[in-house]
XYZ file of N, CA, C and O in Angstrom:
800
model
N 32.683 -47.446 -8.832
C 34.426 -47.247 -8.490
C 35.166 -46.639 -9.115
O 34.773 -46.233 -10.532
N 36.054 -46.263 -8.562
C 36.792 -44.745 -9.488
C 38.455 -45.704 -9.239
O 39.011 -46.041 -8.008
N 38.646 -44.893 -10.209
C 40.234 -45.902 -10.490
C 41.182 -44.836 -9.499
O 40.852 -43.593 -9.632
N 41.948 -45.334 -8.433
C 43.479 -44.912 -7.908
C 44.484 -44.294 -8.080
O 45.204 -43.697 -8.699
N 44.158 -45.640 -8.390
C 46.721 -45.927 -8.384
C 46.793 -47.594 -9.014
O 46.095 -48.143 -8.167
N 48.088 -47.541 -9.974
C 48.777 -49.102 -9.657
C 49.440 -48.767 -9.689
O 50.324 -47.937 -9.300
N 50.012 -49.760 -9.095
C 51.019 -49.872 -8.313
C 51.815 -51.432 -9.281
O 51.249 -52.526 -9.444
N 53.495 -50.998 -9.374
C 53.704 -52.103 -10.473
C 53.898 -52.141 -12.622
O 53.184 -51.766 -12.108
N 54.743 -52.026 -12.779
C 55.084 -52.771 -13.873
C 55.420 -53.882 -14.656
O 56.768 -53.971 -14.633
N 54.288 -54.860 -15.648
C 54.485 -55.394 -15.678
C 55.192 -55.635 -16.967
O 56.256 -56.709 -17.376
N 55.565 -54.239 -17.690
C 56.620 -54.064 -18.999
C 57.878 -53.906 -18.597
O 59.021 -53.921 -19.459
N 58.088 -53.784 -17.122
C 59.833 -53.381 -16.753
C 60.724 -54.691 -16.939
O 59.501 -55.687 -16.810
N 61.691 -54.859 -16.508
C 63.344 -56.024 -17.357
C 62.375 -57.004 -15.674
O 61.865 -56.108 -14.505
N 62.427 -57.841 -16.336
C 61.971 -58.574 -14.035
C 62.704 -58.291 -13.139
O 62.706 -58.118 -12.204
N 64.089 -57.681 -13.270
C 65.184 -57.569 -12.541
C 64.044 -55.989 -11.949
O 65.140 -56.150 -11.053
N 63.720 -55.390 -12.480
C 63.644 -54.538 -12.064
C 61.972 -53.832 -11.248
O 61.103 -52.956 -11.331
N 60.944 -55.748 -11.783
C 59.714 -55.026 -11.418
C 59.827 -55.698 -9.677
O 59.894 -55.909 -9.168
N 57.686 -55.226 -9.451
C 58.353 -55.139 -8.345
C 57.391 -56.830 -7.831
O 57.538 -56.958 -6.567
N 56.843 -56.702 -8.562
C 55.740 -58.281 -8.195
C 56.029 -59.108 -9.498
O 56.706 -59.047 -10.614
N 56.496 -60.103 -9.402
C 55.902 -61.638 -10.191
C 55.280 -62.581 -10.309
O 55.278 -63.325 -9.515
N 54.061 -62.219 -11.094
C 52.894 -63.281 -10.645
C 52.435 -62.796 -9.394
O 52.308 -64.894 -8.836
N 51.910 -61.955 -9.295
C 51.473 -62.059 -7.112
C 50.106 -62.486 -7.870
O 49.405 -62.998 -8.384
N 50.029 -62.664 -6.289
C 48.118 -64.400 -6.573
C 47.508 -63.827 -5.287
O 46.532 -64.274 -5.225
N 48.056 -63.331 -4.598
C 47.327 -63.039 -3.383
C 47.789 -61.664 -2.781
O 49.527 -61.083 -2.697
N 46.973 -60.819 -2.019
C 47.112 -59.336 -0.870
C 46.029 -59.078 -0.458
O 44.750 -59.997 0.166
N 46.993 -58.675 1.050
C 46.407 -58.875 2.324
C 46.610 -57.232 2.899
O 47.831 -56.798 2.571
N 46.228 -56.375 3.401
C 46.038 -55.531 4.051
C 46.215 -55.100 5.673
O 44.983 -55.722 6.118
N 47.055 -54.357 5.904
C 47.144 -54.228 7.491
C 47.701 -52.266 7.743
O 48.580 -52.647 7.557
N 46.386 -52.114 8.197
C 47.115 -50.343 8.659
C 47.416 -49.946 7.377
O 46.716 -49.682 6.852
N 48.085 -49.248 7.154
C 48.739 -48.122 5.823
C 49.451 -49.112 4.665
O 50.441 -48.609 4.026
N 49.646 -50.596 4.915
C 50.937 -51.177 4.443
C 50.441 -52.409 3.663
O 48.647 -52.596 4.311
N 50.286 -52.943 2.790
C 49.977 -53.771 2.270
C 50.846 -55.342 2.170
O 52.324 -54.995 1.374
N 50.436 -56.162 2.089
C 50.923 -57.764 2.033
C 51.078 -58.242 0.191
O 49.509 -58.834 0.821
N 52.070 -58.616 -0.151
C 52.229 -59.683 -1.237
C 52.120 -60.917 -1.535
O 53.739 -61.224 -1.063
N 51.899 -62.082 -1.421
C 52.533 -63.440 -1.995
C 52.341 -63.464 -3.525
O 51.816 -63.547 -4.071
N 54.421 -62.660 -3.525
C 54.384 -62.326 -4.656
C 54.895 -63.975 -5.506
O 56.420 -64.468 -5.536
N 54.836 -64.617 -6.030
C 54.786 -65.718 -6.298
C 55.736 -66.596 -6.820
O 55.911 -67.761 -5.981
N 55.839 -66.753 -7.616
C 56.854 -66.671 -9.373
C 58.178 -66.407 -8.429
O 59.471 -67.241 -8.413
N 58.030 -65.302 -7.363
C 59.452 -64.720 -6.980
C 59.434 -65.428 -5.369
O 60.878 -65.802 -4.659
N 58.594 -66.626 -5.212
C 58.746 -67.044 -3.613
C 59.381 -66.039 -2.437
O 60.610 -66.699 -2.124
N 58.234 -65.048 -2.734
C 58.546 -64.450 -1.339
C 57.205 -63.544 -0.536
O 56.121 -63.459 -1.910
N 57.799 -62.745 -0.388
C 56.566 -61.863 0.365
C 57.278 -60.688 0.297
O 57.726 -60.082 0.491
N 56.162 -59.562 -0.254
C 56.462 -57.896 -0.418
C 55.547 -57.013 -0.035
O 54.404 -57.055 -0.012
N 56.367 -55.857 0.767
C 55.567 -55.774 2.173
C 56.030 -54.090 1.065
O 56.816 -53.734 1.226
N 54.550 -53.256 1.128
C 55.250 -51.743 0.070
C 53.624 -51.090 0.738
O 53.093 -51.204 1.843
N 54.350 -49.486 1.554
C 52.954 -48.911 1.726
C 51.913 -48.335 0.920
O 52.178 -48.877 -0.503
N 50.950 -47.541 0.744
C 50.205 -47.539 0.111
C 50.394 -46.284 -1.078
O 49.409 -46.334 -2.215
N 51.761 -45.810 -1.667
C 52.332 -44.880 -2.155
C 52.609 -45.444 -3.286
O 53.114 -45.815 -4.195
N 53.222 -47.310 -3.121
C 54.214 -48.083 -3.739
C 54.877 -48.500 -3.122
O 55.785 -49.747 -3.610
N 55.881 -48.120 -2.145
C 57.150 -48.061 -2.083
C 57.322 -49.477 -1.577
O 56.775 -49.717 -0.464
N 58.334 -50.116 -1.889
C 58.224 -51.463 -1.150
C 58.937 -51.794 0.235
O 60.328 -50.150 0.245
N 58.721 -51.540 1.089
C 59.748 -51.434 2.111
C 60.394 -52.434 3.299
O 61.406 -52.288 3.750
N 59.943 -53.996 2.712
C 60.572 -54.737 2.244
C 60.587 -56.501 1.672
O 58.944 -56.086 1.874
N 60.926 -56.687 1.494
C 60.126 -58.221 1.464
C 60.890 -59.257 1.793
O 62.413 -58.860 2.613
N 61.022 -60.531 2.245
C 61.639 -61.855 2.098
C 61.021 -63.240 2.317
O 59.336 -63.135 1.450
N 62.363 -63.965 1.854
C 61.379 -65.465 1.068
C 62.252 -65.690 0.111
O 62.957 -64.735 -0.249
N 62.773 -67.017 -0.074
C 63.331 -67.494 -1.552
C 62.641 -68.878 -1.588
O 62.525 -69.689 -0.939
N 63.710 -69.368 -2.426
C 62.344 -70.996 -3.130
C 63.384 -71.297 -2.098
O 64.464 -71.086 -1.966
N 62.771 -72.903 -1.756
C 63.262 -73.787 -0.848
C 62.073 -74.522 0.177
O 60.576 -73.615 0.280
N 62.927 -75.652 0.697
C 61.902 -76.058 1.647
C 62.302 -75.950 2.678
O 61.108 -76.540 3.971
N 63.218 -75.059 3.237
C 63.534 -75.031 4.928
C 62.637 -73.693 5.209
O 61.328 -72.979 4.871
N 62.312 -73.856 6.577
C 61.648 -72.770 7.426
C 61.980 -71.160 6.688
O 62.875 -70.941 6.888
N 60.822 -71.138 6.177
C 61.643 -69.181 6.722
C 61.309 -69.165 4.774
O 61.370 -68.197 3.951
N 61.427 -70.432 4.069
C 61.717 -70.330 2.476
C 60.006 -70.654 1.913
O 59.314 -71.195 3.019
N 60.129 -70.311 0.659
C 58.856 -70.746 -0.116
C 58.784 -71.772 -1.143
O 59.743 -71.814 -1.843
N 58.088 -72.848 -2.081
C 57.246 -73.071 -2.866
C 56.317 -72.580 -3.444
O 55.307 -72.766 -3.238
N 55.631 -71.039 -4.084
C 54.204 -70.699 -5.009
C 53.997 -69.998 -3.461
O 52.665 -71.285 -3.795
N 53.742 -69.199 -3.199
C 53.119 -69.025 -2.380
C 52.163 -68.241 -2.998
O 51.764 -67.742 -4.016
N 50.492 -68.897 -2.575
C 49.911 -68.923 -3.169
C 48.328 -67.399 -2.230
O 47.484 -67.580 -2.914
N 48.937 -68.079 -1.104
C 47.310 -66.825 -0.235
C 47.786 -65.787 0.731
O 49.242 -66.535 0.981
N 47.584 -65.476 0.905
C 48.528 -63.904 2.693
C 46.872 -63.550 3.214
O 45.969 -62.760 2.144
N 47.305 -63.772 4.319
C 45.938 -63.230 5.265
C 46.851 -62.502 6.972
O 48.377 -62.582 7.149
N 46.276 -61.220 6.914
C 47.235 -60.803 7.928
C 45.788 -60.700 9.651
O 45.221 -60.170 8.795
N 45.907 -60.687 10.650
C 45.131 -60.650 11.665
C 45.136 -59.162 12.544
O 46.451 -58.774 12.406
N 44.585 -59.209 13.307
C 44.760 -58.119 14.305
C 45.612 -57.754 15.233
O 46.067 -56.280 14.918
N 46.836 -58.638 15.316
C 47.692 -58.319 16.126
C 49.371 -58.276 14.674
O 50.572 -57.830 15.140
N 48.718 -58.396 13.917
C 49.850 -57.915 12.615
C 50.608 -58.979 11.473
O 51.533 -58.347 11.304
N 50.103 -59.761 12.326
C 51.495 -61.644 12.162
C 50.328 -61.462 10.679
O 49.790 -61.791 10.044
N 51.456 -61.941 9.893
C 51.483 -62.434 8.884
C 51.577 -64.385 8.684
O 52.360 -64.730 8.163
N 50.344 -64.831 7.706
C 50.192 -65.894 7.333
C 50.541 -66.008 5.692
O 49.718 -65.702 5.230
N 50.947 -66.696 5.794
C 51.571 -67.169 4.397
C 50.793 -68.448 3.541
O 51.563 -70.021 4.068
N 49.925 -68.925 2.677
C 49.683 -70.575 1.873
C 51.146 -70.899 1.745
O 51.267 -70.018 0.138
N 52.069 -71.503 1.840
C 53.300 -71.756 1.180
C 53.051 -73.025 0.674
O 52.985 -74.440 0.843
N 52.370 -72.377 -0.807
C 51.941 -73.934 -1.593
C 52.463 -75.276 -1.902
O 51.530 -76.404 -1.440
N 52.900 -74.613 -2.814
C 53.401 -76.475 -2.793
C 54.910 -77.075 -1.629
O 54.875 -78.208 -1.932
N 54.494 -76.390 -0.774
C 55.209 -76.947 0.425
C 54.255 -77.377 1.430
O 54.990 -78.313 2.366
N 53.338 -78.119 1.166
C 52.295 -77.967 2.022
C 51.970 -77.375 3.045
O 51.793 -78.262 4.242
N 52.040 -76.269 3.567
C 52.495 -75.659 5.024
C 51.545 -74.346 4.689
O 51.342 -73.437 3.841
N 50.943 -74.028 6.027
C 51.030 -72.057 6.290
C 52.429 -71.712 7.688
O 52.638 -72.362 8.377
N 53.103 -70.836 6.644
C 54.308 -70.014 7.333
C 53.465 -68.673 8.298
O 53.116 -67.935 7.499
N 53.763 -68.432 9.149
C 53.518 -67.699 9.447
C 54.390 -66.799 10.532
O 55.344 -67.018 10.893
N 54.516 -64.970 9.695
C 55.672 -63.994 10.289
C 55.263 -63.086 10.955
O 54.148 -62.759 11.211
N 56.027 -62.535 11.837
C 55.489 -60.936 12.837
C 56.188 -59.978 11.353
O 55.871 -60.593 10.060
N 55.179 -58.792 11.210
C 55.418 -58.061 10.328
C 57.073 -57.262 9.600
O 56.538 -57.146 8.333
N 58.074 -57.406 10.459
C 58.912 -57.240 9.781
C 59.913 -58.899 9.257
O 60.446 -58.710 8.960
N 58.973 -59.627 8.955
C 59.691 -60.849 8.390
C 60.209 -62.101 9.225
O 60.226 -63.054 8.071
N 59.779 -62.400 10.714
C 60.728 -62.670 11.190
C 59.855 -64.350 11.653
O 58.130 -63.325 11.524
N 59.783 -65.379 10.807
C 59.623 -66.476 11.297
C 58.987 -66.833 12.411
O 59.959 -67.055 13.436
N 57.685 -67.092 13.032
C 56.439 -67.589 14.341
C 56.613 -68.643 14.146
O 56.872 -69.435 15.125
N 56.213 -69.358 12.986
C 55.995 -70.759 13.729
C 54.966 -71.774 12.017
O 55.121 -70.715 11.249
N 55.093 -72.413 11.834
C 54.286 -73.464 10.921
C 53.670 -74.330 11.261
O 53.440 -74.908 12.033
N 52.393 -74.350 10.392
C 51.465 -75.307 10.256
C 51.194 -75.926 9.062
O 51.097 -75.828 7.996
N 51.144 -77.275 10.040
C 50.401 -78.330 8.828
C 52.233 -79.136 8.194
O 53.254 -78.482 8.287
N 51.943 -79.966 7.534
C 52.064 -80.590 6.891
C 51.838 -81.384 5.180
O 50.746 -81.721 5.786
N 52.355 -82.164 4.686
C 51.561 -83.245 3.105
C 51.165 -84.149 4.049
O 51.317 -85.181 4.495
N 49.310 -83.716 3.596
C 49.112 -84.958 4.156
C 47.322 -84.478 4.250
O 46.686 -83.895 3.321
N 46.323 -85.765 4.662
C 44.908 -85.471 4.588
C 43.953 -85.860 6.254
O 42.980 -85.397 5.863
N 45.264 -85.184 6.996
C 44.625 -85.540 8.428
C 44.291 -83.807 8.364
O 43.989 -83.403 7.865
N 43.344 -84.425 9.911
C 42.494 -83.008 10.500
C 43.499 -81.615 10.169
O 43.436 -80.335 9.859
N 45.024 -81.422 10.626
C 45.874 -80.836 10.590
C 47.225 -80.458 9.440
O 47.759 -79.499 9.587
N 46.815 -81.159 8.118
C 47.412 -81.567 7.172
C 46.875 -81.036 6.451
O 45.726 -80.497 6.508
N 47.906 -80.815 5.118
C 46.921 -79.075 3.962
C 47.445 -80.470 2.536
O 48.885 -81.099 2.411
N 47.293 -79.918 1.479
C 47.382 -80.529 0.155
C 47.525 -79.310 -1.570
O 46.366 -78.811 -1.091
N 48.477 -78.412 -0.952
C 48.429 -77.397 -2.164
C 47.202 -76.608 -1.009
O 46.456 -75.757 -1.830
N 47.529 -75.744 -0.290
C 47.294 -74.953 0.245
C 47.299 -73.700 -0.941
O 48.248 -73.050 -1.191
N 45.867 -72.760 -0.451
C 45.621 -71.229 -1.264
C 44.975 -70.218 -0.825
O 45.845 -70.411 0.156
N 44.098 -69.981 -0.743
C 43.230 -69.216 -0.273
C 43.834 -69.079 1.341
O 43.097 -70.393 1.306
N 43.376 -68.047 2.331
C 43.479 -67.961 3.511
C 42.904 -66.520 4.152
O 42.799 -65.797 3.445
N 42.264 -66.754 5.294
C 41.556 -66.521 5.931
C 42.251 -65.649 7.528
O 41.445 -67.048 7.494
N 41.853 -64.635 7.917
C 42.611 -64.811 9.036
C 41.288 -64.109 10.056
O 40.504 -62.938 10.053
N 40.166 -64.907 11.031
C 38.941 -64.227 11.703
C 38.444 -64.005 13.270
O 38.561 -65.587 13.507
N 38.829 -63.809 13.396
C 38.725 -64.104 15.283
C 39.463 -65.034 15.479
O 38.881 -66.235 16.641
N 41.016 -65.138 15.176
C 41.492 -65.879 16.335
C 41.326 -67.599 15.681
O 42.000 -68.614 15.887
N 40.764 -67.544 14.233
C 40.600 -69.040 13.855
C 40.946 -68.914 12.099
O 41.135 -67.372 11.415
N 41.854 -69.719 11.893
C 42.448 -69.656 10.486
C 41.704 -70.966 9.399
O 41.551 -71.407 9.862
N 41.240 -70.372 8.562
C 40.419 -70.466 7.135
C 41.288 -70.878 6.006
O 41.841 -69.551 5.377
N 42.179 -71.808 5.754
C 42.324 -72.373 4.275
C 41.662 -73.064 2.850
O 40.719 -74.473 3.433
N 41.866 -72.383 2.017
C 41.467 -73.551 1.065
C 42.193 -73.881 1.335
O 43.777 -74.424 0.124
N 42.165 -75.824 0.726
C 42.806 -77.274 1.474
C 43.133 -77.448 -0.141
O 42.241 -78.102 -0.510
N 43.558 -77.045 -1.441
C 43.291 -77.244 -2.555
C 43.074 -78.519 -2.659
O 42.814 -79.464 -3.646
N 44.226 -79.186 -2.846
C 44.530 -80.919 -2.657
C 43.534 -81.392 -2.253
O 43.557 -82.735 -2.078
N 42.599 -81.460 -1.157
C 42.095 -82.581 -0.351
C 40.355 -81.928 -0.615
O 39.287 -82.313 0.122
N 40.034 -80.505 -1.418
C 38.968 -80.602 -1.681
C 38.288 -80.065 -0.196
O 37.420 -80.828 -0.060
N 38.532 -79.028 -0.032
C 37.955 -78.813 1.632
C 38.747 -77.214 1.983
O 40.061 -76.285 1.615
N 38.148 -76.604 3.228
C 38.404 -75.710 3.966
C 38.633 -76.282 4.963
O 37.693 -77.055 5.788
N 39.794 -76.130 5.329
C 40.645 -76.339 7.157
C 40.690 -75.177 7.645
O 40.684 -74.045 7.817
N 40.129 -75.536 8.960
C 39.798 -74.674 9.843
C 40.390 -74.868 10.998
O 40.416 -75.884 11.596
N 41.391 -73.806 11.384
C 42.287 -73.949 12.587
C 42.537 -72.252 13.457
O 41.452 -71.454 13.131
N 43.302 -73.047 14.828
C 43.200 -71.301 15.679
C 44.195 -71.169 14.898
O 45.421 -71.810 14.300
N 44.781 -69.666 15.328
C 46.009 -69.376 14.622
C 47.006 -70.007 15.138
O 48.447 -70.051 14.706
N 47.239 -71.205 16.621
C 48.072 -71.337 16.499
C 48.630 -72.649 16.342
O 49.387 -73.264 16.760
N 47.776 -73.127 15.164
C 47.967 -74.289 14.064
C 46.739 -75.195 14.948
O 47.212 -76.878 14.179
N 45.914 -75.411 15.543
C 44.882 -76.636 17.148
C 44.101 -76.357 15.881
O 44.201 -75.997 15.204
N 43.712 -78.530 14.664
C 42.850 -78.430 14.383
C 41.490 -78.093 14.905
O 41.098 -78.340 16.217
N 40.488 -77.638 14.262
C 38.944 -76.937 14.636
C 38.051 -77.401 13.893
O 37.158 -77.148 14.260
N 38.221 -78.195 12.806
C 37.468 -79.074 11.921
C 37.259 -78.436 10.276
O 38.395 -78.040 10.023
N 36.687 -79.428 9.802
C 36.676 -79.052 8.067
C 35.661 -78.976 7.174
O 34.362 -79.400 7.421
N 35.409 -78.112 6.550
C 34.082 -78.357 5.749
C 34.568 -78.815 3.976
O 35.551 -79.058 2.742
N 33.349 -79.559 3.741
C 33.682 -80.581 2.849
C 32.566 -80.491 2.066
O 32.408 -80.372 0.686
N 31.042 -80.050 3.005
C 30.357 -79.918 1.494
C 29.490 -81.036 2.017
O 29.213 -82.555 2.096
N 28.694 -81.331 0.629
C 28.374 -82.844 0.543
C 28.964 -83.330 -1.205
O 30.475 -82.596 -1.487
N 28.908 -84.533 -1.432
C 30.407 -85.240 -2.195
C 29.709 -84.018 -3.235
O 29.185 -83.941 -3.986
N 31.363 -84.280 -3.930
C 31.304 -83.303 -5.411
C 31.088 -82.067 -5.131
O 31.993 -81.317 -6.121
N 30.779 -81.285 -3.569
C 30.798 -80.140 -2.834
C 32.002 -78.629 -3.933
O 32.003 -78.222 -4.639
N 33.176 -79.778 -3.721
C 34.558 -78.773 -3.447
C 35.286 -79.703 -4.359
O 35.347 -80.414 -3.423
N 35.688 -78.982 -5.561
C 35.890 -79.877 -6.571
C 37.198 -80.016 -6.308
O 38.581 -80.355 -7.228
N 37.742 -78.055 -5.977
C 39.150 -77.475 -6.800
C 39.012 -76.042 -6.233
O 39.079 -74.840 -7.031
N 38.994 -75.894 -4.721
C 38.667 -74.995 -4.017
C 39.832 -73.998 -4.405
O 40.937 -74.435 -2.782
N 39.709 -72.800 -4.420
C 41.483 -72.431 -4.665
C 41.114 -71.205 -3.575
O 42.326 -69.999 -2.845
N 39.895 -70.689 -3.241
C 39.634 -69.219 -2.127
C 38.907 -69.181 -1.203
O 38.014 -69.870 -1.064
N 38.986 -69.009 -0.361
C 38.547 -68.715 1.311
C 37.635 -67.523 1.387
O 38.600 -66.328 1.742
N 36.390 -67.408 2.318
C 36.333 -65.447 2.702
C 35.441 -66.064 3.734
O 34.651 -66.492 4.196
N 35.082 -64.975 5.102
C 34.079 -65.209 5.995
C 33.585 -64.132 6.154
O 34.521 -62.836 6.352
N 32.259 -64.470 6.082
C 31.310 -63.124 6.566
C 31.220 -62.625 8.155
O 31.601 -63.624 8.841
N 30.563 -61.526 8.900
C 30.457 -61.365 9.314
C 29.445 -62.219 10.278
O 28.859 -61.637 11.655
N 28.682 -62.819 9.570
C 27.834 -64.109 10.424
C 28.401 -65.592 10.316
O 27.920 -66.491 10.582
N 29.703 -65.544 10.184
C 30.574 -66.495 10.109
C 30.450 -67.578 8.846
O 29.995 -68.714 9.179
N 29.115 -66.945 8.054
C 29.272 -68.176 6.679
C 30.500 -67.970 5.759
O 31.138 -66.727 5.802
N 30.882 -69.036 5.178
C 32.417 -69.093 5.023
C 31.301 -69.512 2.982
O 30.795 -70.016 2.913
N 32.547 -68.548 2.149
C 32.868 -68.788 1.056
C 33.570 -69.370 0.419
O 34.730 -68.906 0.495
N 33.490 -70.378 -0.800
C 34.299 -71.288 -1.225
C 34.545 -71.016 -2.648
O 33.429 -70.899 -2.896
N 35.740 -70.492 -2.871
C 35.604 -69.472 -4.631
C 36.231 -71.860 -4.765
O 37.134 -71.899 -5.336
N 35.040 -72.133 -6.157
C 35.513 -73.561 -6.764
C 35.929 -73.283 -7.660
O 35.512 -73.209 -8.705
N 36.927 -73.592 -8.483
C 37.727 -73.086 -9.455
C 37.287 -74.445 -10.462
O 36.755 -73.674 -11.974
N 37.049 -75.002 -10.435
C 36.633 -76.223 -11.610
C 35.753 -76.313 -11.434
O 35.368 -76.097 -12.659
N 34.469 -75.984 -11.026
C 33.116 -75.913 -11.279
C 32.702 -74.413 -11.156
O 31.575 -74.529 -11.649
N 33.109 -73.285 -11.007
C 33.763 -72.036 -11.512
C 31.996 -71.387 -10.667
O 31.159 -70.836 -11.340
N 31.937 -72.156 -9.570
C 30.844 -71.536 -8.512
C 31.449 -70.964 -7.362
O 33.185 -71.329 -6.839
N 30.778 -70.016 -6.407
C 31.048 -69.730 -5.498
C 29.769 -70.494 -4.021
O 28.987 -69.979 -4.676
N 30.799 -71.622 -3.395
C 29.718 -71.934 -2.068
C 29.661 -71.711 -1.474
O 30.470 -71.252 -0.477
N 28.292 -70.984 -0.651
C 28.555 -71.109 0.456
C 27.902 -71.631 1.787
O 26.966 -72.177 1.009
N 28.770 -71.897 2.967
C 28.247 -72.569 4.099
C 27.811 -71.606 5.411
O 28.786 -70.189 5.734
N 26.519 -72.071 5.951
C 26.154 -71.519 6.886
C 27.662 -71.886 7.680
O 28.605 -72.123 7.803
N 27.285 -70.810 10.093
C 28.350 -71.423 10.741
C 28.258 -72.937 10.830
O 28.983 -73.058 11.662
N 27.610 -73.661 10.648
C 27.442 -74.860 10.799
C 28.050 -75.472 9.561
O 28.045 -76.787 10.036
N 28.760 -75.191 8.458
C 29.366 -75.679 7.692
C 28.408 -76.264 6.748
O 28.854 -77.316 6.046
N 27.336 -76.430 6.582
C 26.651 -77.271 5.667
C 26.016 -76.036 4.678
O 25.807 -74.468 5.030
N 26.270 -76.852 3.361
C 25.790 -75.742 2.233
C 24.485 -74.665 2.172
O 23.531 -75.751 3.097
N 24.767 -73.526 2.037
C 23.712 -73.013 2.253
C 23.342 -71.977 0.817
O 22.080 -71.855 0.466
N 24.128 -71.583 -0.211
C 23.602 -70.805 -1.368
C 24.624 -71.110 -2.410
O 26.146 -71.810 -1.797
N 24.228 -71.263 -3.058
C 25.536 -71.478 -4.263
C 25.263 -70.312 -5.578
O 24.082 -69.973 -6.193
N 26.671 -69.869 -5.941
C 26.813 -68.179 -6.270
C 27.239 -68.711 -7.897
O 28.905 -69.394 -7.783
N 26.920 -68.424 -9.157
C 27.772 -68.529 -10.684
C 26.546 -69.903 -11.106
O 26.166 -70.867 -10.730
N 27.389 -69.989 -11.844
C 27.479 -70.406 -13.139
C 27.960 -71.380 -13.667
O 29.628 -70.763 -13.838
N 28.349 -73.411 -14.127
C 29.651 -73.786 -14.876
C 29.563 -73.373 -15.966
O 30.973 -73.084 -15.941
N 28.784 -72.798 -16.212
C 29.203 -71.948 -17.884
C 28.753 -71.013 -17.854
O 27.714 -70.814 -17.058
N 29.433 -69.908 -19.382
C 28.255 -69.174 -19.860
C 29.597 -67.707 -19.098
O 29.970 -67.822 -18.062
N 29.179 -66.670 -19.195
C 29.610 -65.377 -19.509
C 28.873 -64.154 -18.825
O 29.339 -63.348 -19.310
N 27.558 -64.415 -17.958
C 27.077 -63.473 -17.617
C 27.336 -62.505 -16.296
O 28.625 -62.821 -16.006
N 26.934 -61.319 -16.271
C 27.419 -61.083 -14.754
C 26.712 -61.010 -13.725
O 26.111 -62.680 -13.763
């Protein structure tokens, strides 16, 4: 691994910082999109770190955020943001225009509770639904397609999700300090890590 570049300066004065406690990043073409959690906004920058645009402010109205903690971009360039404390996913175009809002607080098939990490694969949206201890699977339009919970107690505080080329789902469980791998049928297939220890 070779160090290439650092973007942002945590020592800069607050009003001069590019990011304020950013939690997630997604890349699309020659741009990257950051969920800037403490600033309640999305920041878009080029590969040189030049900020191209930013949108969002604190609030609960459409287009506003409360602690956004996850971000993903689909093949069309639509930007999906986990609006964590508003218990929803907001979808924007690459310029920051709101396209739609997915979900509301609850535990139903399309509901969310403190969603965090997200991933978009083949027109499917996978959400680490932290408050409901599950992975929610939706279409990019917001139609519920199912959920992954594993066995009882498998997911205690899932905060991030990833999907590989074989449609295996990787759930990062913060409380258990492990990654649980689920097969394409949603059944637990492997566990990576251990609740204690600091080994490789």
